[in-house]
């Protein structure tokens, strides 16, 4: 999954249900390898530049001097790989790019320990409910999300947001406000402004489903920046269960599916899982895509509504006529009632007036029924229009969805490695596909190392200059 989404240096990565930290460790190591490869390449390039074309022909004293210069260059660039040096590339990766939460305190501790053992990045891991904001984990913060949410569990409709969910460390809040600015103040409101309310009320799909996998799908979508991408392990029921059609439609209106990969049930049997899983990859709409989708939806609705306009006009006319008749009959009844009172007062025969009142009341009842029937038919018609609009929107907002079926994912039912792992081939094929189809832009932060006028090696990204440490 990590290779499919191909996180780049500088991208911020999260797993809101991190467990023991498997995805975070993989993402950390994946980006670290990119940094290490780039440093090696830059060292080789600078070494060749320092040596020049005639190094072997130079006198020994000049070769020694050049060797010292090369040693100095390599020592300077090596600082970029030290997670303990403030501002180094590995420092940025480990301190500012890896985040995770888990509601189980033991798993959160395990994840932190595993991150330390694999090179750090543990500072962004927290023991916390993954559906709630905490510290650096809040809406529109992340470029990449990788997660395997809990399946088949339900969030209790009675679960309320409590004072215990509030973050109360004022010193740490000052630190985070300084780091994240106004976005952090807004993030705190998710909990602070909803104490005593249902956790489900925070989510659009909270009234549709209480399944944890559904709620975490929405959570991950909200955590992503616009244009950000995510990969999730999900039960196949999310993709084909009729009861979850509304859930699928919700995500179709907010993200593009960039890959669906069916994997064998064997993959998780060793861990005790019994549900057939799929890997689902999505990319949240960019601003332009949000506008495009909204336009497609508006055009589709107008087209379908036009096909039913005559029916709409007829029903609306019936309702308007009923409204007008309601007022007319109300006046008639008022006059008839007055006549009845006067007749009784004058001790005259009231039979005809009483008959008139009975007739008016029957007309009122019939009119109410006609109006109610027309309103019901109009409501049903609008539902029909809504359903007929959906396929038109899909046709207008059309794009290819790659689907893969993996029969061997490199693991057997016992948890042992298998020999015919098809996932590496999928990664290679998909990498070519997504580049050819420009499924997402690749960061192009070309890093250059060179000496400044003070003889210090510096990192240059565009016009930004950073002097490397320990020189």
JSON list of C-alpha atoms in Angstrom, two decimals, residues 39-194:
[
{"chain": "A", "resi": 39, "resn": "UNK", "atom": "CA", "xyz": [22.19, 11.90, -0.24]},
{"chain": "A", "resi": 40, "resn": "UNK", "atom": "CA", "xyz": [24.31, 9.12, -1.78]},
{"chain": "A", "resi": 41, "resn": "UNK", "atom": "CA", "xyz": [23.69, 10.51, -5.24]},
{"chain": "A", "resi": 42, "resn": "UNK", "atom": "CA", "xyz": [24.55, 14.07, -4.16]},
{"chain": "A", "resi": 43, "resn": "UNK", "atom": "CA", "xyz": [27.75, 12.86, -2.46]},
{"chain": "A", "resi": 44, "resn": "UNK", "atom": "CA", "xyz": [28.87, 11.07, -5.62]},
{"chain": "A", "resi": 45, "resn": "UNK", "atom": "CA", "xyz": [28.11, 14.11, -7.74]},
{"chain": "A", "resi": 46, "resn": "UNK", "atom": "CA", "xyz": [29.96, 16.49, -5.39]},
{"chain": "A", "resi": 47, "resn": "UNK", "atom": "CA", "xyz": [32.89, 14.09, -5.05]},
{"chain": "A", "resi": 48, "resn": "UNK", "atom": "CA", "xyz": [33.34, 14.01, -8.82]},
{"chain": "A", "resi": 49, "resn": "UNK", "atom": "CA", "xyz": [33.10, 17.78, -8.95]},
{"chain": "A", "resi": 50, "resn": "UNK", "atom": "CA", "xyz": [35.73, 18.21, -6.20]},
{"chain": "A", "resi": 51, "resn": "UNK", "atom": "CA", "xyz": [38.12, 15.66, -7.73]},
{"chain": "A", "resi": 52, "resn": "UNK", "atom": "CA", "xyz": [37.94, 17.15, -11.19]},
{"chain": "A", "resi": 53, "resn": "UNK", "atom": "CA", "xyz": [38.96, 15.34, -14.36]},
{"chain": "A", "resi": 54, "resn": "UNK", "atom": "CA", "xyz": [42.68, 14.97, -13.62]},
{"chain": "A", "resi": 55, "resn": "UNK", "atom": "CA", "xyz": [42.67, 13.83, -9.99]},
{"chain": "A", "resi": 56, "resn": "UNK", "atom": "CA", "xyz": [44.92, 10.80, -10.62]},
{"chain": "A", "resi": 57, "resn": "UNK", "atom": "CA", "xyz": [47.52, 13.00, -12.34]},
{"chain": "A", "resi": 58, "resn": "UNK", "atom": "CA", "xyz": [47.74, 15.51, -9.48]},
{"chain": "A", "resi": 59, "resn": "UNK", "atom": "CA", "xyz": [50.63, 15.61, -6.98]},
{"chain": "A", "resi": 60, "resn": "UNK", "atom": "CA", "xyz": [50.08, 13.72, -3.73]},
{"chain": "A", "resi": 61, "resn": "UNK", "atom": "CA", "xyz": [49.76, 16.86, -1.61]},
{"chain": "A", "resi": 62, "resn": "UNK", "atom": "CA", "xyz": [46.94, 18.17, -3.80]},
{"chain": "A", "resi": 63, "resn": "UNK", "atom": "CA", "xyz": [45.21, 14.76, -3.73]},
{"chain": "A", "resi": 64, "resn": "UNK", "atom": "CA", "xyz": [45.40, 14.80, 0.07]},
{"chain": "A", "resi": 65, "resn": "UNK", "atom": "CA", "xyz": [43.92, 18.30, 0.13]},
{"chain": "A", "resi": 66, "resn": "UNK", "atom": "CA", "xyz": [41.11, 17.18, -2.18]},
{"chain": "A", "resi": 67, "resn": "UNK", "atom": "CA", "xyz": [40.49, 14.10, 0.00]},
{"chain": "A", "resi": 68, "resn": "UNK", "atom": "CA", "xyz": [40.10, 16.38, 3.03]},
{"chain": "A", "resi": 69, "resn": "UNK", "atom": "CA", "xyz": [37.61, 18.49, 1.07]},
{"chain": "A", "resi": 70, "resn": "UNK", "atom": "CA", "xyz": [35.68, 15.36, 0.15]},
{"chain": "A", "resi": 71, "resn": "UNK", "atom": "CA", "xyz": [35.67, 14.21, 3.79]},
{"chain": "A", "resi": 72, "resn": "UNK", "atom": "CA", "xyz": [34.36, 17.62, 4.84]},
{"chain": "A", "resi": 73, "resn": "UNK", "atom": "CA", "xyz": [31.61, 17.47, 2.21]},
{"chain": "A", "resi": 74, "resn": "UNK", "atom": "CA", "xyz": [30.57, 13.97, 3.21]},
{"chain": "A", "resi": 75, "resn": "UNK", "atom": "CA", "xyz": [30.55, 14.83, 6.91]},
{"chain": "A", "resi": 76, "resn": "UNK", "atom": "CA", "xyz": [28.34, 17.84, 6.17]},
{"chain": "A", "resi": 77, "resn": "UNK", "atom": "CA", "xyz": [25.87, 15.82, 4.10]},
{"chain": "A", "resi": 78, "resn": "UNK", "atom": "CA", "xyz": [25.83, 13.02, 6.66]},
{"chain": "A", "resi": 79, "resn": "UNK", "atom": "CA", "xyz": [24.25, 15.42, 9.15]},
{"chain": "A", "resi": 80, "resn": "UNK", "atom": "CA", "xyz": [21.14, 15.34, 6.96]},
{"chain": "A", "resi": 81, "resn": "UNK", "atom": "CA", "xyz": [20.62, 11.71, 8.01]},
{"chain": "A", "resi": 82, "resn": "UNK", "atom": "CA", "xyz": [20.80, 12.37, 11.75]},
{"chain": "A", "resi": 83, "resn": "UNK", "atom": "CA", "xyz": [17.33, 12.51, 13.36]},
{"chain": "A", "resi": 84, "resn": "UNK", "atom": "CA", "xyz": [18.86, 14.29, 16.36]},
{"chain": "A", "resi": 85, "resn": "UNK", "atom": "CA", "xyz": [20.05, 17.33, 14.42]},
{"chain": "A", "resi": 86, "resn": "UNK", "atom": "CA", "xyz": [17.43, 20.07, 14.35]},
{"chain": "A", "resi": 87, "resn": "UNK", "atom": "CA", "xyz": [16.45, 20.96, 10.79]},
{"chain": "A", "resi": 88, "resn": "UNK", "atom": "CA", "xyz": [18.08, 17.96, 9.08]},
{"chain": "A", "resi": 89, "resn": "UNK", "atom": "CA", "xyz": [16.05, 16.11, 6.47]},
{"chain": "A", "resi": 90, "resn": "UNK", "atom": "CA", "xyz": [15.67, 13.08, 8.73]},
{"chain": "A", "resi": 91, "resn": "UNK", "atom": "CA", "xyz": [14.75, 15.34, 11.66]},
{"chain": "A", "resi": 92, "resn": "UNK", "atom": "CA", "xyz": [11.94, 16.82, 9.56]},
{"chain": "A", "resi": 93, "resn": "UNK", "atom": "CA", "xyz": [10.74, 13.34, 8.57]},
{"chain": "A", "resi": 94, "resn": "UNK", "atom": "CA", "xyz": [10.78, 11.92, 12.09]},
{"chain": "A", "resi": 95, "resn": "UNK", "atom": "CA", "xyz": [9.43, 14.98, 13.92]},
{"chain": "A", "resi": 96, "resn": "UNK", "atom": "CA", "xyz": [7.02, 16.60, 11.48]},
{"chain": "A", "resi": 97, "resn": "UNK", "atom": "CA", "xyz": [5.81, 14.04, 8.95]},
{"chain": "A", "resi": 98, "resn": "UNK", "atom": "CA", "xyz": [4.68, 10.86, 10.78]},
{"chain": "A", "resi": 99, "resn": "UNK", "atom": "CA", "xyz": [1.49, 10.80, 12.88]},
{"chain": "A", "resi": 100, "resn": "UNK", "atom": "CA", "xyz": [-0.75, 8.13, 14.33]},
{"chain": "A", "resi": 101, "resn": "UNK", "atom": "CA", "xyz": [-3.35, 7.39, 17.00]},
{"chain": "A", "resi": 102, "resn": "UNK", "atom": "CA", "xyz": [-4.78, 4.31, 18.61]},
{"chain": "A", "resi": 103, "resn": "UNK", "atom": "CA", "xyz": [-7.55, 4.06, 21.18]},
{"chain": "A", "resi": 104, "resn": "UNK", "atom": "CA", "xyz": [-5.82, 1.13, 22.89]},
{"chain": "A", "resi": 105, "resn": "UNK", "atom": "CA", "xyz": [-3.12, 2.45, 25.26]},
{"chain": "A", "resi": 106, "resn": "UNK", "atom": "CA", "xyz": [-1.06, -0.74, 24.96]},
{"chain": "A", "resi": 107, "resn": "UNK", "atom": "CA", "xyz": [-1.06, -0.58, 21.16]},
{"chain": "A", "resi": 108, "resn": "UNK", "atom": "CA", "xyz": [-0.15, 3.12, 21.20]},
{"chain": "A", "resi": 109, "resn": "UNK", "atom": "CA", "xyz": [2.84, 2.37, 23.45]},
{"chain": "A", "resi": 110, "resn": "UNK", "atom": "CA", "xyz": [3.83, -0.55, 21.23]},
{"chain": "A", "resi": 111, "resn": "UNK", "atom": "CA", "xyz": [3.64, 1.66, 18.17]},
{"chain": "A", "resi": 112, "resn": "UNK", "atom": "CA", "xyz": [5.87, 4.28, 19.80]},
{"chain": "A", "resi": 113, "resn": "UNK", "atom": "CA", "xyz": [8.42, 1.64, 20.78]},
{"chain": "A", "resi": 114, "resn": "UNK", "atom": "CA", "xyz": [8.40, 0.10, 17.31]},
{"chain": "A", "resi": 115, "resn": "UNK", "atom": "CA", "xyz": [8.93, 3.52, 15.73]},
{"chain": "A", "resi": 116, "resn": "UNK", "atom": "CA", "xyz": [11.93, 4.14, 18.00]},
{"chain": "A", "resi": 117, "resn": "UNK", "atom": "CA", "xyz": [13.40, 0.75, 17.12]},
{"chain": "A", "resi": 118, "resn": "UNK", "atom": "CA", "xyz": [13.05, 1.51, 13.41]},
{"chain": "A", "resi": 119, "resn": "UNK", "atom": "CA", "xyz": [14.68, 4.92, 13.52]},
{"chain": "A", "resi": 120, "resn": "UNK", "atom": "CA", "xyz": [12.26, 7.27, 15.33]},
{"chain": "A", "resi": 121, "resn": "UNK", "atom": "CA", "xyz": [9.15, 9.21, 14.37]},
{"chain": "A", "resi": 122, "resn": "UNK", "atom": "CA", "xyz": [7.40, 8.17, 17.60]},
{"chain": "A", "resi": 123, "resn": "UNK", "atom": "CA", "xyz": [6.65, 11.73, 18.74]},
{"chain": "A", "resi": 124, "resn": "UNK", "atom": "CA", "xyz": [3.61, 11.95, 16.46]},
{"chain": "A", "resi": 125, "resn": "UNK", "atom": "CA", "xyz": [1.97, 8.80, 17.86]},
{"chain": "A", "resi": 126, "resn": "UNK", "atom": "CA", "xyz": [-0.74, 9.29, 20.50]},
{"chain": "A", "resi": 127, "resn": "UNK", "atom": "CA", "xyz": [-3.08, 7.21, 22.64]},
{"chain": "A", "resi": 128, "resn": "UNK", "atom": "CA", "xyz": [-6.39, 8.71, 21.59]},
{"chain": "A", "resi": 129, "resn": "UNK", "atom": "CA", "xyz": [-9.71, 7.98, 19.91]},
{"chain": "A", "resi": 130, "resn": "UNK", "atom": "CA", "xyz": [-8.87, 8.09, 16.21]},
{"chain": "A", "resi": 131, "resn": "UNK", "atom": "CA", "xyz": [-12.20, 9.75, 15.42]},
{"chain": "A", "resi": 132, "resn": "UNK", "atom": "CA", "xyz": [-11.29, 12.83, 17.48]},
{"chain": "A", "resi": 133, "resn": "UNK", "atom": "CA", "xyz": [-8.70, 15.53, 16.89]},
{"chain": "A", "resi": 134, "resn": "UNK", "atom": "CA", "xyz": [-5.54, 15.49, 18.98]},
{"chain": "A", "resi": 135, "resn": "UNK", "atom": "CA", "xyz": [-2.37, 17.57, 18.83]},
{"chain": "A", "resi": 136, "resn": "UNK", "atom": "CA", "xyz": [-1.14, 17.51, 15.21]},
{"chain": "A", "resi": 137, "resn": "UNK", "atom": "CA", "xyz": [-3.90, 15.23, 13.94]},
{"chain": "A", "resi": 138, "resn": "UNK", "atom": "CA", "xyz": [-6.82, 17.23, 12.60]},
{"chain": "A", "resi": 139, "resn": "UNK", "atom": "CA", "xyz": [-8.73, 18.09, 9.43]},
{"chain": "A", "resi": 140, "resn": "UNK", "atom": "CA", "xyz": [-6.94, 18.83, 6.13]},
{"chain": "A", "resi": 141, "resn": "UNK", "atom": "CA", "xyz": [-3.48, 18.20, 7.57]},
{"chain": "A", "resi": 142, "resn": "UNK", "atom": "CA", "xyz": [-2.26, 15.18, 5.66]},
{"chain": "A", "resi": 143, "resn": "UNK", "atom": "CA", "xyz": [-0.97, 14.37, 2.20]},
{"chain": "A", "resi": 144, "resn": "UNK", "atom": "CA", "xyz": [-1.08, 10.59, 2.67]},
{"chain": "A", "resi": 145, "resn": "UNK", "atom": "CA", "xyz": [-3.13, 8.30, 4.92]},
{"chain": "A", "resi": 146, "resn": "UNK", "atom": "CA", "xyz": [-2.54, 4.56, 5.28]},
{"chain": "A", "resi": 147, "resn": "UNK", "atom": "CA", "xyz": [-4.77, 2.60, 7.62]},
{"chain": "A", "resi": 148, "resn": "UNK", "atom": "CA", "xyz": [-6.48, -0.67, 8.47]},
{"chain": "A", "resi": 149, "resn": "UNK", "atom": "CA", "xyz": [-9.49, 0.38, 10.55]},
{"chain": "A", "resi": 150, "resn": "UNK", "atom": "CA", "xyz": [-11.36, -2.04, 12.83]},
{"chain": "A", "resi": 151, "resn": "UNK", "atom": "CA", "xyz": [-13.99, -4.03, 10.87]},
{"chain": "A", "resi": 152, "resn": "UNK", "atom": "CA", "xyz": [-17.51, -4.98, 11.79]},
{"chain": "A", "resi": 153, "resn": "UNK", "atom": "CA", "xyz": [-17.69, -3.01, 15.03]},
{"chain": "A", "resi": 154, "resn": "UNK", "atom": "CA", "xyz": [-20.24, -0.33, 15.79]},
{"chain": "A", "resi": 155, "resn": "UNK", "atom": "CA", "xyz": [-19.95, 2.99, 17.54]},
{"chain": "A", "resi": 156, "resn": "UNK", "atom": "CA", "xyz": [-22.59, 3.13, 20.25]},
{"chain": "A", "resi": 157, "resn": "UNK", "atom": "CA", "xyz": [-25.23, 5.76, 19.44]},
{"chain": "A", "resi": 158, "resn": "UNK", "atom": "CA", "xyz": [-25.13, 6.67, 23.12]},
{"chain": "A", "resi": 159, "resn": "UNK", "atom": "CA", "xyz": [-21.39, 7.38, 23.15]},
{"chain": "A", "resi": 160, "resn": "UNK", "atom": "CA", "xyz": [-21.00, 11.03, 24.07]},
{"chain": "A", "resi": 161, "resn": "UNK", "atom": "CA", "xyz": [-18.09, 13.42, 23.82]},
{"chain": "A", "resi": 162, "resn": "UNK", "atom": "CA", "xyz": [-17.01, 14.13, 27.39]},
{"chain": "A", "resi": 163, "resn": "UNK", "atom": "CA", "xyz": [-14.74, 16.45, 29.32]},
{"chain": "A", "resi": 164, "resn": "UNK", "atom": "CA", "xyz": [-12.22, 13.60, 29.40]},
{"chain": "A", "resi": 165, "resn": "UNK", "atom": "CA", "xyz": [-11.82, 13.97, 25.62]},
{"chain": "A", "resi": 166, "resn": "UNK", "atom": "CA", "xyz": [-10.63, 17.58, 25.96]},
{"chain": "A", "resi": 167, "resn": "UNK", "atom": "CA", "xyz": [-6.95, 18.39, 25.66]},
{"chain": "A", "resi": 168, "resn": "UNK", "atom": "CA", "xyz": [-6.13, 20.44, 28.76]},
{"chain": "A", "resi": 169, "resn": "UNK", "atom": "CA", "xyz": [-2.32, 20.76, 28.81]},
{"chain": "A", "resi": 170, "resn": "UNK", "atom": "CA", "xyz": [-2.08, 24.53, 28.37]},
{"chain": "A", "resi": 171, "resn": "UNK", "atom": "CA", "xyz": [1.69, 24.56, 27.82]},
{"chain": "A", "resi": 172, "resn": "UNK", "atom": "CA", "xyz": [1.43, 21.97, 25.06]},
{"chain": "A", "resi": 173, "resn": "UNK", "atom": "CA", "xyz": [-1.53, 23.84, 23.56]},
{"chain": "A", "resi": 174, "resn": "UNK", "atom": "CA", "xyz": [0.65, 26.96, 23.31]},
{"chain": "A", "resi": 175, "resn": "UNK", "atom": "CA", "xyz": [3.32, 24.90, 21.59]},
{"chain": "A", "resi": 176, "resn": "UNK", "atom": "CA", "xyz": [0.87, 23.45, 19.08]},
{"chain": "A", "resi": 177, "resn": "UNK", "atom": "CA", "xyz": [-0.78, 26.83, 18.43]},
{"chain": "A", "resi": 178, "resn": "UNK", "atom": "CA", "xyz": [2.62, 28.27, 17.63]},
{"chain": "A", "resi": 179, "resn": "UNK", "atom": "CA", "xyz": [3.33, 25.36, 15.29]},
{"chain": "A", "resi": 180, "resn": "UNK", "atom": "CA", "xyz": [-0.03, 25.06, 13.52]},
{"chain": "A", "resi": 181, "resn": "UNK", "atom": "CA", "xyz": [-1.56, 28.51, 13.92]},
{"chain": "A", "resi": 182, "resn": "UNK", "atom": "CA", "xyz": [-5.28, 29.23, 13.58]},
{"chain": "A", "resi": 183, "resn": "UNK", "atom": "CA", "xyz": [-5.93, 25.73, 12.19]},
{"chain": "A", "resi": 184, "resn": "UNK", "atom": "CA", "xyz": [-5.14, 24.29, 15.63]},
{"chain": "A", "resi": 185, "resn": "UNK", "atom": "CA", "xyz": [-7.64, 26.58, 17.37]},
{"chain": "A", "resi": 186, "resn": "UNK", "atom": "CA", "xyz": [-10.27, 25.39, 14.92]},
{"chain": "A", "resi": 187, "resn": "UNK", "atom": "CA", "xyz": [-9.25, 21.75, 15.46]},
{"chain": "A", "resi": 188, "resn": "UNK", "atom": "CA", "xyz": [-9.81, 22.01, 19.22]},
{"chain": "A", "resi": 189, "resn": "UNK", "atom": "CA", "xyz": [-13.42, 23.06, 18.63]},
{"chain": "A", "resi": 190, "resn": "UNK", "atom": "CA", "xyz": [-14.28, 19.57, 17.34]},
{"chain": "A", "resi": 191, "resn": "UNK", "atom": "CA", "xyz": [-14.26, 18.40, 20.97]},
{"chain": "A", "resi": 192, "resn": "UNK", "atom": "CA", "xyz": [-14.54, 21.61, 23.02]},
{"chain": "A", "resi": 193, "resn": "UNK", "atom": "CA", "xyz": [-17.73, 22.83, 21.29]},
{"chain": "A", "resi": 194, "resn": "UNK", "atom": "CA", "xyz": [-19.51, 19.46, 21.38]}
]
